[in-house]
Each structure stands twice: as structure tokens, then as C-alpha cells.
Amino acid sequence: MGAEASPAGWPLDDRGVAYGDGLFETVLVRDGVPCLWESHLARLARGCRVLGMPMPAKHDLERPLAQAGQGLAVLKLIVTRGSGGRGYAPPAVPAPRLRWQLSPFVPDATRWKAGVRVRHCRLRLGLQPVLAGLKHLNRLENVLARSEWSDADTAEGLLCDAEDRLVEATCMNLFWQRGGRLETPRLERCGVAGTLRAVLLERLPIAEVDAAPGVLASAEAVWLGNSVQGVWPVTRLDGAGGEALQRWTLGAVHRRLQAVAHEALGYPTRLDD
Amino acid sequence: MGAEASPAGWPLDDRGVAYGDGLFETVLVRDGVPCLWESHLARLARGCRVLGMPMPAKHDLERPLAQAGQGLAVLKLIVTRGSGGRGYAPPAVPAPRLRWQLSPFVPDATRWKAGVRVRHCRLRLGLQPVLAGLKHLNRLENVLARSEWSDADTAEGLLCDAEDRLVEATCMNLFWQRGGRLETPRLERCGVAGTLRAVLLERLPIAEVDAAPGVLASAEAVWLGNSVQGVWPVTRLDGAGGEALQRWTLGAVHRRLQAVAHEALGYPTRLDD
């Protein structure tokens, strides 16, 4: 399968580009079947409610799947509030616009197996409880955070909020275990509530906590995960200047959460072979 | 002049719609000449520096002016980081994309003369010092705030930040006078630093302050202004539920700041006739 996309681009007056007035979902597709589809639909529906937009029809959201063919692909769906005049006021009659891109995808099995190096970002996420958790189109903070490093050895950057609590990585959620207890940051003030995170919260006893970055110093294991890449164990954490702060040796504890996540995504669950 | 626009819309993979990864300017144009043009260019240049994008060439930004013809128009310029792959990392070789729309414009002289009714918004602006002051494309907060009312009698909504300091209105800057002293909110943590605001700060002794909304209770005059609409005196302030909080009778004090602003924009400076 080559890359496929909905035919048209965006009109000049689309509110998606004018204001980031919309939402997106990035979905792993295997043999034409979307993974964690109900979770993606639920988050999109919640976003539409918060933004005051009608939710696109499910059959419109599923239409691109017919072109996915066999194998793995990533479906990116973008829903905007549609065209609008100059000015922030939403149109009285909403006419959302849906566009999509479908791309072949190969996950990084090396990162699954050997783990990844991550660094702290300098940027702090602003607190905005109204938008917290949503996968909306206002992502300049993520873009700026991801601009903080360019070396290929660093897989991700960890983000704290304006009050120095851990939140997430630039495009993945964050999990850790300390004292045998699984934890992940609460996402009620900022951050994106990932669909894989939702599944892990259902299947494992993970506590949602407020935690300073220093909590990772006492963690037995740290992971990053999302619904496309699966779960990467963290083997090295660097400071924002690139200096090594901490290292972890992969062990059985790392593989347990990873296996639960990968089972949900149809990815390999035995990664020490 | 009818509405004119750059020929193409936005490609499907433009980072403007994907992430709001870009900036805009809305410029008053009179007889083909852009008002406060150097201030608009300065803010755009600052935004490009913060986002790490090259600034478009001045002659490209000025090209649409040839189509403006006689009379008043509004030129909206949008600059995005251009196309990008999936993922937040900016492309190694930046290729920004510039699009524009030019629309005929008639300012609201009734609002200049009779003043406006405004209300407090419930939404609180998140604090993000890195992006504060910029006219970037992440404007969901403004969209949500502007959705809080739909009656035509309410001209604007006042926004406070997460720590309950006055910041701005949804698309205008805020000024007031108390004890004979002109003040406007500091915009170092959030908000858009308007070009008309920049001109007024140069020409009048206006102090940039941190102020709770209660400060307006002791104001002799309150104004909203931007570089397209000019300055609207505020005659009535409502709470977020629409209940009247305060009224002002227009007087000579209102006309002074308005006259300085309108002189800069080429708008009428004597509004009591």
C-alpha cells in the first residue's frame, strides 16, 4: 500500500488552519481494521462536545479504512469546524470538515526490545483544564518541545507543566513503577489522554498521580507508550542539556506492562527472545 | 473591490492545520497602503524567531496590496511552517507557506461614537510565557471564549488568565484609566500584543500592569481597541452570566485615547460631533 489521502486539501478559510479549531486522531490500522477504535471515537466525541462541534458520522470516519489493504498503516483523521468568516465566533450553522491521510507503517522493534533514551524538555506546558486531555489542533507547545533536540539517539522528550509536575512526552504518555506500584500523570490540567493509556488504565492497577520529575529517580521502571508505536521502555533519562541523569537495566518488570499494551495493539508480547 | 485571495488553499499535510504551527496578521489597508505596517512586520518577525521559522520576504508579504484598490480593506496574512510529515519535529529544511485573504471593510462608527457593552468570559487563559504576545495560530481559547455569548448587543468578552488577572478581550486589547492614570494589562504570560496597543504605548503614558478584574470598578474610562476596528469605549460591563456590573457615561476622557488611536489608523478623531 502506498500513501493515500482524502482528495482535497483545506480551503483557504478553514478554521483548522486559522485557529487550530479542530481535533485529530492517529490510528493504528492492521489489515484494514483500526486498533482501539472505540477509544479513538470516544476521545473524538469528547473533543467535539467540548468544542461545541457535531461529531462526524462513524461511517465517514471509517470510510478510509477500505483503502488500507493488508499490513500495518497509520490513519490520521483531522476534523475541523469547517470554513468560517474572519473572527473567532463559530459559524451559527456548523459544517465540520473531515480529511484523512493513510500511510504505511513499520513500528520500531529495536525500541520495543532495547528501550530508549529520553530527555527532559525545558518548555513547560501551560495549564488549561478546559482543553486538557483532548487531541486538539493547538499543538505549538508540542512542536516547540520537539524542537529542543535533533539527535537521533534521543527518542522522546518529557514534559512538565507550569507547576513542574510530570505530564507526558511530546507524543506519548508516560508510565512508571515505584515501590511495585504503577503510576501515570493525571491529565486534568494539560496533556493528551492517549487511547493506549486509557486501555492500560482499564487493564492494570495504574494510579493517576501528581508527581514532580524527581519521582523518576526512585522508579524501578519507566515507559513511554502510544497507540501507534506501542510501548518503549526507558533505559536512559537525560536532563534538558543532554547530561545523563539516570539509567535503567531492562528486566521482567519492564516486559509486563509492555506485554499488556502490545496485546491490546496486536504487537509482540514476548520481547526478550 | 470584491474579496481577493491567494490562489491556492492549504495542502493536506500543512502544519498550519495539523498543529496550528504558524502565525497570522490582520492588517487594515487604506487605498492600498497597510496601516501600522512596521508594527505588524515586527510582531511577525518576533513570532518567526520564537517558532524557529524564516520570516517571509517583505515583498511577498506586500504583494497582495496591489489588489486592494481604493477604500478600506482588511488583509489577513497567514504564514505556516509549510508541509511536514507525521510528527511534531519541524522539517530540517524549513519551507514556510504564505497565504492571504483581502476583504472589503467598513468599521463600525456606531461603536466608536456610542461605545459598547462587553462581558466577562468564564474561560481563563492558560499561562505560556514562551508564546505570550504572539499572534500564532493556536487560538482555541479565543474561539471558546467567543462562544460564550451570541447576542448581538455584546460586542466583546473580557479575558482573565488562570490567576485571575485581566489580559485582553477575545480579539482586542484592553485599556482603562483610573485616578487619571492610563493602564493596560501586561502580556508576558499570555494574550496577544496588538499593533495598535504598541502604538498607544509609544504615544501615551500607559502603564503595563498586573490587575484583577475588580480594578475596572474604580476606572473612569475603559476602552477596547485593535488595529482594524480602532477604539471602542466601553459603556457597560456585564458579568459572565450577562448581569450588569457597571456602566460608564462617555465623556471627554474617553475621546482623548480614542483620538490618538484613530489618528494612527486614519480614522475620525472627533467623535462627539
CSV table of N, CA, C and O in Angstrom, one decimal, chain A residues 5 18 34 36 63 70 117 126 130 133 146 179 204 229 246 250 255:
chain,number,residue,atom,x,y,z
A,5,ALA,N,-4.8,9.5,0.6
A,5,ALA,CA,-5.4,10.6,1.3
A,5,ALA,C,-6.7,11.0,0.7
A,5,ALA,O,-7.0,10.7,-0.4
A,18,ALA,N,-6.8,28.5,10.5
A,18,ALA,CA,-6.9,29.9,11.0
A,18,ALA,C,-6.7,29.9,12.5
A,18,ALA,O,-6.0,30.8,13.1
A,34,PRO,N,-9.1,-0.9,12.4
A,34,PRO,CA,-8.5,0.1,13.3
A,34,PRO,C,-8.4,-0.4,14.7
A,34,PRO,O,-9.3,-1.0,15.2
A,36,LEU,N,-8.0,-0.1,18.8
A,36,LEU,CA,-8.5,0.8,19.9
A,36,LEU,C,-9.5,1.8,19.3
A,36,LEU,O,-9.6,2.9,19.8
A,63,ARG,N,-14.6,5.4,6.5
A,63,ARG,CA,-14.5,5.2,5.0
A,63,ARG,C,-13.1,5.0,4.5
A,63,ARG,O,-12.9,4.1,3.7
A,70,GLN,N,-3.8,-4.7,3.2
A,70,GLN,CA,-3.2,-5.6,4.2
A,70,GLN,C,-2.0,-5.0,4.8
A,70,GLN,O,-1.4,-4.0,4.3
A,117,ARG,N,16.3,6.2,25.0
A,117,ARG,CA,16.9,7.3,25.7
A,117,ARG,C,15.9,8.5,25.6
A,117,ARG,O,15.5,8.8,24.4
A,126,GLY,N,1.5,24.9,29.5
A,126,GLY,CA,0.5,25.8,30.2
A,126,GLY,C,-0.7,25.0,30.7
A,126,GLY,O,-1.0,23.9,30.1
A,130,VAL,N,-9.8,23.2,30.5
A,130,VAL,CA,-10.9,23.0,29.5
A,130,VAL,C,-10.5,22.2,28.4
A,130,VAL,O,-11.3,21.4,27.8
A,133,GLY,N,-6.4,16.9,28.0
A,133,GLY,CA,-6.8,15.5,27.6
A,133,GLY,C,-7.2,15.4,26.1
A,133,GLY,O,-7.1,14.3,25.5
A,146,ARG,N,9.4,19.5,20.9
A,146,ARG,CA,10.1,18.6,20.0
A,146,ARG,C,11.3,19.2,19.3
A,146,ARG,O,12.2,18.5,18.8
A,179,GLY,N,8.2,1.3,44.0
A,179,GLY,CA,7.7,0.5,45.1
A,179,GLY,C,6.7,-0.5,44.7
A,179,GLY,O,5.8,-0.8,45.4
A,204,LEU,N,-4.8,-2.5,34.0
A,204,LEU,CA,-3.7,-2.6,35.0
A,204,LEU,C,-4.1,-1.7,36.2
A,204,LEU,O,-4.7,-0.7,36.0
A,229,GLN,N,2.9,3.5,18.3
A,229,GLN,CA,4.2,2.9,18.5
A,229,GLN,C,4.2,1.8,19.5
A,229,GLN,O,5.3,1.0,19.5
A,246,GLN,N,20.1,9.4,34.6
A,246,GLN,CA,19.7,8.1,35.2
A,246,GLN,C,19.6,7.0,34.2
A,246,GLN,O,19.4,7.3,33.0
A,250,LEU,N,16.9,-3.2,31.6
A,250,LEU,CA,15.7,-3.8,31.2
A,250,LEU,C,15.6,-5.1,32.0
A,250,LEU,O,16.5,-5.9,32.0
A,255,ARG,N,8.8,-5.8,31.0
A,255,ARG,CA,8.1,-6.6,30.0
A,255,ARG,C,6.6,-6.7,30.3
A,255,ARG,O,5.8,-7.0,29.4
